[in-house]
CSV table of C-alpha atoms and ligand atoms in Angstrom, one decimal:
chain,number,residue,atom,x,y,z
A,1,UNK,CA,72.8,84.1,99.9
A,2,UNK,CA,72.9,80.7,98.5
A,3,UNK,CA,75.9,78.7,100.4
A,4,UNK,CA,78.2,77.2,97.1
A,5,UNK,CA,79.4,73.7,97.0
A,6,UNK,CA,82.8,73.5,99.7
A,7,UNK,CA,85.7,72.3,97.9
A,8,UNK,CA,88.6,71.4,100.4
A,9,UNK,CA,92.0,72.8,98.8
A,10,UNK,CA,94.7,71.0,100.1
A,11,UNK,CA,97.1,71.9,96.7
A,12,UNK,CA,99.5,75.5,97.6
A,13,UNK,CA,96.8,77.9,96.4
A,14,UNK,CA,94.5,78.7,95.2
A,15,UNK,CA,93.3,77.9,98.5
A,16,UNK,CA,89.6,77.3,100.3
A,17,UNK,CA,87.8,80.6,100.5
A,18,UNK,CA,84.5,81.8,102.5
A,19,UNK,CA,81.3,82.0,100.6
A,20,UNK,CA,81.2,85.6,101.8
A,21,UNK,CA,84.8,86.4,99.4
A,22,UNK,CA,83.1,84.4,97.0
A,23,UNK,CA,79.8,86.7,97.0
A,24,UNK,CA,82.2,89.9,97.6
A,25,UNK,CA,82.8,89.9,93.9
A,26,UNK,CA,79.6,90.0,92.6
A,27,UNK,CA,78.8,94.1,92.8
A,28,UNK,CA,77.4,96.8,90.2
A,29,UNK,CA,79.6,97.3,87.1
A,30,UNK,CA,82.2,100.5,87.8
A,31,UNK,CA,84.6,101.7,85.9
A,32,UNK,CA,88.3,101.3,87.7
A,33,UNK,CA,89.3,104.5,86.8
A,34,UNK,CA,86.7,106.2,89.1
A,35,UNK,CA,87.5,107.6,92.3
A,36,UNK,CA,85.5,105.5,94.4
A,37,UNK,CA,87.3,102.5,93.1
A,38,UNK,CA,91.0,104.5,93.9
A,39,UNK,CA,89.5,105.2,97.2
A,40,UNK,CA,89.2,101.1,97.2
A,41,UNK,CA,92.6,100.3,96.9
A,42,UNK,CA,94.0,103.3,98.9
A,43,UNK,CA,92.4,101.2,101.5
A,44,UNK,CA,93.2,97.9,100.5
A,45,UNK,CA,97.2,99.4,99.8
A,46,UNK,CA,97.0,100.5,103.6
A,47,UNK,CA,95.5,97.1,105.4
A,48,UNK,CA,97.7,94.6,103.3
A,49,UNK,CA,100.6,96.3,104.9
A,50,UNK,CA,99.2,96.1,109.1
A,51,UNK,CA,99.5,92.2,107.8
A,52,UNK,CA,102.7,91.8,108.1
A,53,UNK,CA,103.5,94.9,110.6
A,54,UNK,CA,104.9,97.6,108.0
A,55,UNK,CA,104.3,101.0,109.0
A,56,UNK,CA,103.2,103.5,106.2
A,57,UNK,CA,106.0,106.0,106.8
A,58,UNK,CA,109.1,103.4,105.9
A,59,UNK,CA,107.0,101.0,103.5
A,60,UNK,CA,104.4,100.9,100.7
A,61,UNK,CA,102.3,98.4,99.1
A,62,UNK,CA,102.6,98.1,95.3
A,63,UNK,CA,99.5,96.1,93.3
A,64,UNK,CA,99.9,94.2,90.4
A,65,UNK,CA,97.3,92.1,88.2
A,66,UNK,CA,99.1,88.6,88.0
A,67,UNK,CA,99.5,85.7,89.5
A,68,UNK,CA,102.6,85.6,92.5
A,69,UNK,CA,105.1,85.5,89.5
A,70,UNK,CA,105.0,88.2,89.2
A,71,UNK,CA,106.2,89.7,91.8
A,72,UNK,CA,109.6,88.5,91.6
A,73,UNK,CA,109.8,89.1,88.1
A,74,UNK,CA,109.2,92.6,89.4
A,75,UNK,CA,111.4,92.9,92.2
A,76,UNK,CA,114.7,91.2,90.5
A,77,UNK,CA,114.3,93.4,87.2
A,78,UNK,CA,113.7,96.7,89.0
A,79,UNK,CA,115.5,96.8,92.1
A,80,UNK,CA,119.0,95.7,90.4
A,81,UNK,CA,120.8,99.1,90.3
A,82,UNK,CA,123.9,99.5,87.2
A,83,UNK,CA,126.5,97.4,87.4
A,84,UNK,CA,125.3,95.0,90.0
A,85,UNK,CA,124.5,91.5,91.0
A,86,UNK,CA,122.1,89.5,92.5
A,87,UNK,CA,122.0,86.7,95.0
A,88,UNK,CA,119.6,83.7,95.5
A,89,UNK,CA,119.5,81.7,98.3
A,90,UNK,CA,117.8,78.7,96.5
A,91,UNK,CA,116.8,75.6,98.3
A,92,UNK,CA,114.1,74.8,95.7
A,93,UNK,CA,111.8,75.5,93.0
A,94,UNK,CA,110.7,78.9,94.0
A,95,UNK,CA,113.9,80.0,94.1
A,96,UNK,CA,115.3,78.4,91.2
A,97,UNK,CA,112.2,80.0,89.7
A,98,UNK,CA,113.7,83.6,90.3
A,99,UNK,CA,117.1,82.7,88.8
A,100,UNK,CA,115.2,81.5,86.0
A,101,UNK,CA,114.1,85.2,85.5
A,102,UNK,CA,117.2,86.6,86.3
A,103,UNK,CA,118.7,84.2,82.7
A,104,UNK,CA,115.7,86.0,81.2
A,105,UNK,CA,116.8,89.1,81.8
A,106,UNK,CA,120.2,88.4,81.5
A,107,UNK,CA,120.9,90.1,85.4
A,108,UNK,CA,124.3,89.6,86.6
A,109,UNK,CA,123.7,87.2,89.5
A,110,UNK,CA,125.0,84.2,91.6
A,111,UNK,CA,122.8,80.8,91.7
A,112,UNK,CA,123.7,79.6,95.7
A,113,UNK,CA,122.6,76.2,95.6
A,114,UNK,CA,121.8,74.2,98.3
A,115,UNK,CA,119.9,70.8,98.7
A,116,UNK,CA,116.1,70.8,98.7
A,117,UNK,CA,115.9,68.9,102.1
A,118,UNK,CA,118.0,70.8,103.5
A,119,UNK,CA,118.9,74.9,105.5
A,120,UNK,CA,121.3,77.3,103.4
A,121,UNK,CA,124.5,77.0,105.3
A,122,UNK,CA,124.8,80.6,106.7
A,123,UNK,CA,128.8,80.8,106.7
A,124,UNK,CA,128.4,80.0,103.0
A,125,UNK,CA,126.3,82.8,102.6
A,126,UNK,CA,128.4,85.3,104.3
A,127,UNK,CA,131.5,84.0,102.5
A,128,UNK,CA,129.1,84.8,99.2
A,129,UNK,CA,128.5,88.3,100.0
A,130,UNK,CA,132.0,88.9,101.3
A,131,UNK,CA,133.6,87.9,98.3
A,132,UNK,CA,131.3,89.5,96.0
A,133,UNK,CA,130.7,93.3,97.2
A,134,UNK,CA,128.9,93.8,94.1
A,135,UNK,CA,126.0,92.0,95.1
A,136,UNK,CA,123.2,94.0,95.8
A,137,UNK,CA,120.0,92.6,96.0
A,138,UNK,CA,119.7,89.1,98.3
A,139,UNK,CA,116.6,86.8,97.2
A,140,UNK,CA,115.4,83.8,98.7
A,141,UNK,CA,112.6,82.0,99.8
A,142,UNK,CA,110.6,82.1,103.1
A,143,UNK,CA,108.4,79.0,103.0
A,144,UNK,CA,109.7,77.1,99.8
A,145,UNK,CA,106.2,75.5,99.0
A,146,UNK,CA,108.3,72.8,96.5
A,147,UNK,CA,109.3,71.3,100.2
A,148,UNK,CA,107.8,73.0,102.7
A,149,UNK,CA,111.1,74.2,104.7
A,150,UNK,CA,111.2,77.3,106.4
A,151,UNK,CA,114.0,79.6,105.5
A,152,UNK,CA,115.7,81.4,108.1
A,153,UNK,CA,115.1,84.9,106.8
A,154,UNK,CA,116.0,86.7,110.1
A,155,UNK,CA,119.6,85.9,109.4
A,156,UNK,CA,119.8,85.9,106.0
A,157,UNK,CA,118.4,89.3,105.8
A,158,UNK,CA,120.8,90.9,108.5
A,159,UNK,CA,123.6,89.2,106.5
A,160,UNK,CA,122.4,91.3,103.3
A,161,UNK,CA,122.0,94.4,105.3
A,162,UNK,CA,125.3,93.9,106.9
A,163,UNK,CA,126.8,93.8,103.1
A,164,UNK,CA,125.0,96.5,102.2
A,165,UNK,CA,122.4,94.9,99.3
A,166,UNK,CA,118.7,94.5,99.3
A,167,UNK,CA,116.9,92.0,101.1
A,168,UNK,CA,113.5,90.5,99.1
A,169,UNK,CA,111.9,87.9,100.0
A,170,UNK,CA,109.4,86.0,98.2
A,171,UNK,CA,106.7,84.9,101.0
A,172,UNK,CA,103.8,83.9,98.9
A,173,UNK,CA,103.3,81.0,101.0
A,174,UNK,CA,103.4,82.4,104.4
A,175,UNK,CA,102.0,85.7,104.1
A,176,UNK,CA,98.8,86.1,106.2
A,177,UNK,CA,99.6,82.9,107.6
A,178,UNK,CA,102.8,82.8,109.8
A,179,UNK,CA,102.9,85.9,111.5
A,180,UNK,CA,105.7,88.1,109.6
A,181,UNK,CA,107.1,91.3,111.0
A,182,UNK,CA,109.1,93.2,108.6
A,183,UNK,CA,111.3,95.2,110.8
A,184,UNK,CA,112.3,91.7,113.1
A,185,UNK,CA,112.9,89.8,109.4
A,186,UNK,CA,115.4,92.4,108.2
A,187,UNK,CA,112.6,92.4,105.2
A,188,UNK,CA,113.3,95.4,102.4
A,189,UNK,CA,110.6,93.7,100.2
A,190,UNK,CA,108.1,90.8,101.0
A,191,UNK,CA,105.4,89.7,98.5
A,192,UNK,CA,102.2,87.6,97.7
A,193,UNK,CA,98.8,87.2,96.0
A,194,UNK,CA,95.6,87.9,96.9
A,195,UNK,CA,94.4,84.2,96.6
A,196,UNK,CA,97.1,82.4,99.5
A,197,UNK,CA,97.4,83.1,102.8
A,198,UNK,CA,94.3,85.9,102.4
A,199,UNK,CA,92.0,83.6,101.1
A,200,UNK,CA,91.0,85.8,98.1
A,201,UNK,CA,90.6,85.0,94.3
A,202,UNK,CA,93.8,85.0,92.0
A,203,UNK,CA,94.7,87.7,89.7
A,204,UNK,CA,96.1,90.0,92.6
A,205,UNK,CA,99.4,90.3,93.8
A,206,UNK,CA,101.4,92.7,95.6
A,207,UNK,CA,104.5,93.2,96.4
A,208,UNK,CA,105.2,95.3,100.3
A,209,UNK,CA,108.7,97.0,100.1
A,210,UNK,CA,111.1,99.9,101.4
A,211,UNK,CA,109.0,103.0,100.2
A,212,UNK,CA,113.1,104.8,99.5
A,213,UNK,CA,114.6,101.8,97.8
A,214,UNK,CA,111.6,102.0,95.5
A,215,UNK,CA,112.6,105.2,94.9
A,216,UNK,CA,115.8,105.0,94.5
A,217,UNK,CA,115.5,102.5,91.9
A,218,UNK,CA,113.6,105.5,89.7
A,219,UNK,CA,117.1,105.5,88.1
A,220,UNK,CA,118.2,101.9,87.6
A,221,UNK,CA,118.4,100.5,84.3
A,222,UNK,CA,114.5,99.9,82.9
A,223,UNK,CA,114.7,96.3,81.3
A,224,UNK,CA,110.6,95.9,81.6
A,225,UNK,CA,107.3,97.8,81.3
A,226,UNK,CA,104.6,96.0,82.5
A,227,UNK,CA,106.5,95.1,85.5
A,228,UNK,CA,108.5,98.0,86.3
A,229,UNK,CA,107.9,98.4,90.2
A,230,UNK,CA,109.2,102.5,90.6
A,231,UNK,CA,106.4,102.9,87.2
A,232,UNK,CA,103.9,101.2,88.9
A,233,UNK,CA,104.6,102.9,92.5
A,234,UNK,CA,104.7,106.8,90.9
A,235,UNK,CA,101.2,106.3,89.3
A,236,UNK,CA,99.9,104.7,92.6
A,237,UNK,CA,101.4,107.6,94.0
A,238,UNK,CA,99.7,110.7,91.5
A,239,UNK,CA,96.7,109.3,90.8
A,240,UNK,CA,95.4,106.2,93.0
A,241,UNK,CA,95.0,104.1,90.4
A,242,UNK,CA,97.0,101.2,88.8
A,243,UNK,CA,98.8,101.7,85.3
A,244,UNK,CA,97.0,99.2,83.6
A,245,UNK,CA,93.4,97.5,83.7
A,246,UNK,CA,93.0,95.9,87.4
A,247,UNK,CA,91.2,92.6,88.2
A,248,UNK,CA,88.4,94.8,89.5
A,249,UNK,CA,86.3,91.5,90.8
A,250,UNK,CA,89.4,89.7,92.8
A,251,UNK,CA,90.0,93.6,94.7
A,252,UNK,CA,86.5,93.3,95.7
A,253,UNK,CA,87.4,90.1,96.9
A,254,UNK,CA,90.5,90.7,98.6
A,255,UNK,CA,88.9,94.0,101.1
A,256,UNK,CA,86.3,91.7,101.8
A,257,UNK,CA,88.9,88.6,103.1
A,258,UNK,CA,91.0,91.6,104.8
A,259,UNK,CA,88.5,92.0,106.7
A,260,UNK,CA,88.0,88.5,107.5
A,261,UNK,CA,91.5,88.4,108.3
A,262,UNK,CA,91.8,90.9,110.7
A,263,UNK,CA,88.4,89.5,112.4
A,264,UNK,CA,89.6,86.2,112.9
A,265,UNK,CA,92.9,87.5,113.9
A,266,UNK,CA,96.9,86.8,113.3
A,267,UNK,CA,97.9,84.7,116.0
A,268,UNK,CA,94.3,82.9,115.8
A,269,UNK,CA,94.7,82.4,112.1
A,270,UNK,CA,98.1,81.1,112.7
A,271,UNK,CA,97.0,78.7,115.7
A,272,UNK,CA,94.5,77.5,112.9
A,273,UNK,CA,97.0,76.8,110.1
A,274,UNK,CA,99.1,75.0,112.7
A,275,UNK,CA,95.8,72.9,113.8
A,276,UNK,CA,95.4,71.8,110.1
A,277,UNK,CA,98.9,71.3,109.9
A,278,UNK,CA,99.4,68.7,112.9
A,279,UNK,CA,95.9,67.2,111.4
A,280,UNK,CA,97.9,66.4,107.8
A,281,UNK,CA,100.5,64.7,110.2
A,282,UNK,CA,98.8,62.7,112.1
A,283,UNK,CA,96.7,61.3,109.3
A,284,UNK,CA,99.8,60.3,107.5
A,285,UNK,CA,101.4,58.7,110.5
A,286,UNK,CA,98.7,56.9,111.4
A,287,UNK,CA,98.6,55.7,107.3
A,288,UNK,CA,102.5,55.1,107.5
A,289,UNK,CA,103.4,57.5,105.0
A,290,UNK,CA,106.9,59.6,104.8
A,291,UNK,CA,107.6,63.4,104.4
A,292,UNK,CA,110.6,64.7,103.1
A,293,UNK,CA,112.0,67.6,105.4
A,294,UNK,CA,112.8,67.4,108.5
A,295,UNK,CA,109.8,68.2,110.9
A,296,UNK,CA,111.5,70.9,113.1
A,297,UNK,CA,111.9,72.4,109.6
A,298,UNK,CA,109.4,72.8,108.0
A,299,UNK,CA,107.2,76.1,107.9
A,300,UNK,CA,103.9,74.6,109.5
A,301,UNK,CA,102.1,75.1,106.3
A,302,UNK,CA,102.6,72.4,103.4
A,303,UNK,CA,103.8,68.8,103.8
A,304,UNK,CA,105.8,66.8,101.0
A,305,UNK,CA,105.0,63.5,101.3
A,306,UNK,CA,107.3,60.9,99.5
A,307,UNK,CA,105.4,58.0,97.4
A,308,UNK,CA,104.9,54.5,98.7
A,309,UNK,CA,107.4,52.1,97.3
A,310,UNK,CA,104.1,50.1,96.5
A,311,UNK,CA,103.3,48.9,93.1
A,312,UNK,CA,99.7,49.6,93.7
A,313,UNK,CA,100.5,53.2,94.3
A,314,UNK,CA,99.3,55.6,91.8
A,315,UNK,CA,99.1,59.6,92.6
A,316,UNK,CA,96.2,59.8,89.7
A,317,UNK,CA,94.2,57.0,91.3
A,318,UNK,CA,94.4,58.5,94.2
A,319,UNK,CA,93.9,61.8,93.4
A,320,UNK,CA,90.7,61.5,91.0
A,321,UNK,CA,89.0,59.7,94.1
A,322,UNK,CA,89.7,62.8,96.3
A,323,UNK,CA,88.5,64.9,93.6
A,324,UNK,CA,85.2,63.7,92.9
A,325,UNK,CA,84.4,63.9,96.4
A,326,UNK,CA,86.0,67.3,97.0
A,327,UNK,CA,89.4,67.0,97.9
A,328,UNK,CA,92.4,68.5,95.8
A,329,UNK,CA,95.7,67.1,96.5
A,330,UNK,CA,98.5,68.3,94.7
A,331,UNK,CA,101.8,66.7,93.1
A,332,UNK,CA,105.6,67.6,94.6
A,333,UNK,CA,107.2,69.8,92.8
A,334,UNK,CA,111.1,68.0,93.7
A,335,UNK,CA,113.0,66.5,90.6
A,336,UNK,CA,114.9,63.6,92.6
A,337,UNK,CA,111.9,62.2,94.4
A,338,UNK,CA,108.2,61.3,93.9
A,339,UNK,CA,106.2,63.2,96.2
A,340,UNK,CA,103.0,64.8,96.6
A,341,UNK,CA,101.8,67.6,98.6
A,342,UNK,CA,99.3,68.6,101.5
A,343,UNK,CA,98.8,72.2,102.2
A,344,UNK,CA,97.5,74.0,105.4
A,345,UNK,CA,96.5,76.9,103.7
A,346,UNK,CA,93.0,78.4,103.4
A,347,UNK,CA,89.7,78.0,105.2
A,348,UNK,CA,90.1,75.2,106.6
A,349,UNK,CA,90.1,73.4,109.7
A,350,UNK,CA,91.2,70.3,111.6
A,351,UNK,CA,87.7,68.2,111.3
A,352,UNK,CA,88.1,69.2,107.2
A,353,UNK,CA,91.4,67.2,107.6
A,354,UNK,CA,89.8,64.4,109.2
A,355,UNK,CA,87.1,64.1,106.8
A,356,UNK,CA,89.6,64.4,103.9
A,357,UNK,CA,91.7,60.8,105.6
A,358,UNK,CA,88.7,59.1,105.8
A,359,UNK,CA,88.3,59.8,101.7
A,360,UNK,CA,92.1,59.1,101.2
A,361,UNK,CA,92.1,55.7,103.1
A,362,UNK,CA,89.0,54.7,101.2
A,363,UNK,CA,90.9,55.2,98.1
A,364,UNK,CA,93.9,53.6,99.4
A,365,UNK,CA,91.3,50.5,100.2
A,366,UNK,CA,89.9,50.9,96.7
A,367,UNK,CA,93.4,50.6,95.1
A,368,UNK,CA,94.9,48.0,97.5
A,369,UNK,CA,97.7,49.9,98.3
A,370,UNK,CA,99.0,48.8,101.8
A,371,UNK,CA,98.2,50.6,105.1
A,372,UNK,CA,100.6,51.1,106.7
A,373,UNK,CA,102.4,52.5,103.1
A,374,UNK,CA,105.5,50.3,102.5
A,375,UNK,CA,109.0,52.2,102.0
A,376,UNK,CA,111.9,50.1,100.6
A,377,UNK,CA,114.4,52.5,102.2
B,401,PLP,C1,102.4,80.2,94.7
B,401,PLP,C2,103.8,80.8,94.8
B,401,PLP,C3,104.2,81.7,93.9
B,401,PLP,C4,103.4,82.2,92.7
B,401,PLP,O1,103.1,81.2,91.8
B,401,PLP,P1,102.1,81.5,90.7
B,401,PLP,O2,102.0,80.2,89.9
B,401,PLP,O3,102.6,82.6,89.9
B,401,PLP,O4,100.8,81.8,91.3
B,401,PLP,C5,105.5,82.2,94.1
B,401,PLP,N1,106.3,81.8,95.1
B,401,PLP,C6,105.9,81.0,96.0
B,401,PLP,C7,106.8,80.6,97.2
B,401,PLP,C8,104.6,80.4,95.9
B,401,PLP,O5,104.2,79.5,96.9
């Protein structure tokens, strides 16, 4: 096997993957409607949910072919019964993203804003839920990849539960990264794709929910087709096979970094991401550059990092020199402020890191932008 050239990732997915995922995909030619290729995904259905502790009597994994959009679009339209609203928690882009599709739709639903930088104020929440009983489906984010804050989803989801609505979460950025129980998070639905925290290619996501709320929601109003999650579920269910076409090449992919996954371990991969993490930190500290959210909360897996106030500085600069020698860094994704992001996610360690500052300070060096980076305020 002929090692490929190592790319370090540091954007919010696609992320880093193992030459041994990359090979995965390259297998004879087969037909996805065979039953060796159901017997596949039965498989792959079963291990994605041991990832985040679900057991196959109360839960079910659901596959789509899409990237983690998906998912929500899938949730918010099907899981919204007659006459009822939804919630969103939003603290960010990811969650603004899902009231976006809830306009689209044209779903009943309440935008609860709170600032980017900052926790949802509980007591607001409740308040929420109290005065609207016809809420019915809660949806926020756990690690808002726009900032990198960590949502407290324990809470949030026993408030839901308490109210009696739905609880989804969209943890695309922490799945297969920070350990997630489902029964401890009060989680109904959780979701991701196949190329975040597993490591795998895109074109796969999945969406792990409450195998009786999916059924129950055989009878809410249909408002799509391609993303209709009981449609989906029921041919799952008869014949071990998706509706539609799957991206054959990215399940290969995926079975292969499950395996991976469960090899190197949760609380090792974990330890990892938080190595990588403290690694971003550092280098930044020591270059005198600012994040955005508090450290105590952010989710341990990207960091938003607010531009110099330095007329030299330029993200493009910057970035094409980090490129051309193999590191991705990605822009923020905050309307208020300039920022750019590093992300912890993928296969990756701490001495990748420390490669990666050397790179960014000869760039800084290159640019003459100051060391230690100058802030105005
Ligand atoms: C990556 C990500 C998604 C999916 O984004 P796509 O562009 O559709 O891949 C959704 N939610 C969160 C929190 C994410 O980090």
């Amino acid at each position: 096997m002929e090692s490929i050239k190592r790319n370090v990732l540091l954007n919010p997915g696609p992320s880093t993957t193992t030459d041994t995922v990359k090979y995965a995909q390259v297998v004879p030619d087969i037909c996805p409607r065979e039953q060796e290729f159901a017997g596949l995904m039965k498989g792959l259905r079963e291990d994605i949910l041991k990832t985040v502790h679900a057991d196959p009597s109360d839960y079910t994994t659901v596959l789509f072919c899409g990237s983690g959009t998906i998912n929500i679009d899938i949730c918010l339209n099907s899981l919204l019964p007659e006459n009822g609203k939804v919630l969103v928690i939003d603290n960010g882009a990811y969650s603004t993203r899902a009231v976006e599709i809830c306009q689209y739709y044209g779903l009943p639903h309440i935008d609860l804003r709170f600032p980017v930088d900052e926790l949802p104020d509980l007591s607001v929440v409740e308040q929420t839920l109290n005065d609207n009983p016809d809420i019915k489906l809660v949806h926020t984010t756990h690690n808002e990849t726009g900032t990198g804050i960590l949502n407290p989803i324990r809470e949030i989801g026993a408030l839901a539960h308490k109210y009696g609505a739905v609880f989804t979460v969209d943890t695309t950025s922490t799945l297969a990264m920070r350990p997630i129980n489902v029964y401890d998070d009060n989680i109904d639905f959780c979701m991701a794709s196949a190329q975040k925290g597993l490591m795998a290619m895109t074109g796969l996501s999945f969406i792990i929910g409450r195998t009786s709320e999916i059924i129950k929601s055989k009878d809410y109003p249909k408002r799509s087709y391609y993303c209709n999650l009981y449609l989906q579920y029921d041919y799952f269910e008869k014949t071990g096979e998706m509706h539609f076409t799957p991206p054959v090449q990215t399940i290969y992919a995926t079975i292969q970094a499950l395996k991976e996954y469960f090899a190197e371990g949760e609380e090792a991969k974990w330890a990892r991401h938080t190595r990588v993490f403290e690694a971003i930190h550092k280098g930044l500290d020591e270059l005198g550059f600012k994040d955005i959210i508090k450290r105590e909360w952010q989710a341990g897996l990207v960091v938003s990092v607010r531009y110099p106030d330095d007329p030299n500085w330029s993200f493009e600069k910057v970035h094409d020199y980090c490129y051309e020698r193999g590191f991705t860094i990605y822009p923020g994704k905050i309307s208020t402020t300039n920022t750019f992001r590093l992300c912890a996610l993928g296969a990756i360690d701490e001495e990748d890191i420390n490669d990666f500052f050397k790179v960014f300070k000869e760039a800084l060096n290159k640019y003459n932008i100051a060391i230690p980076a100058v802030y105005n305020v």
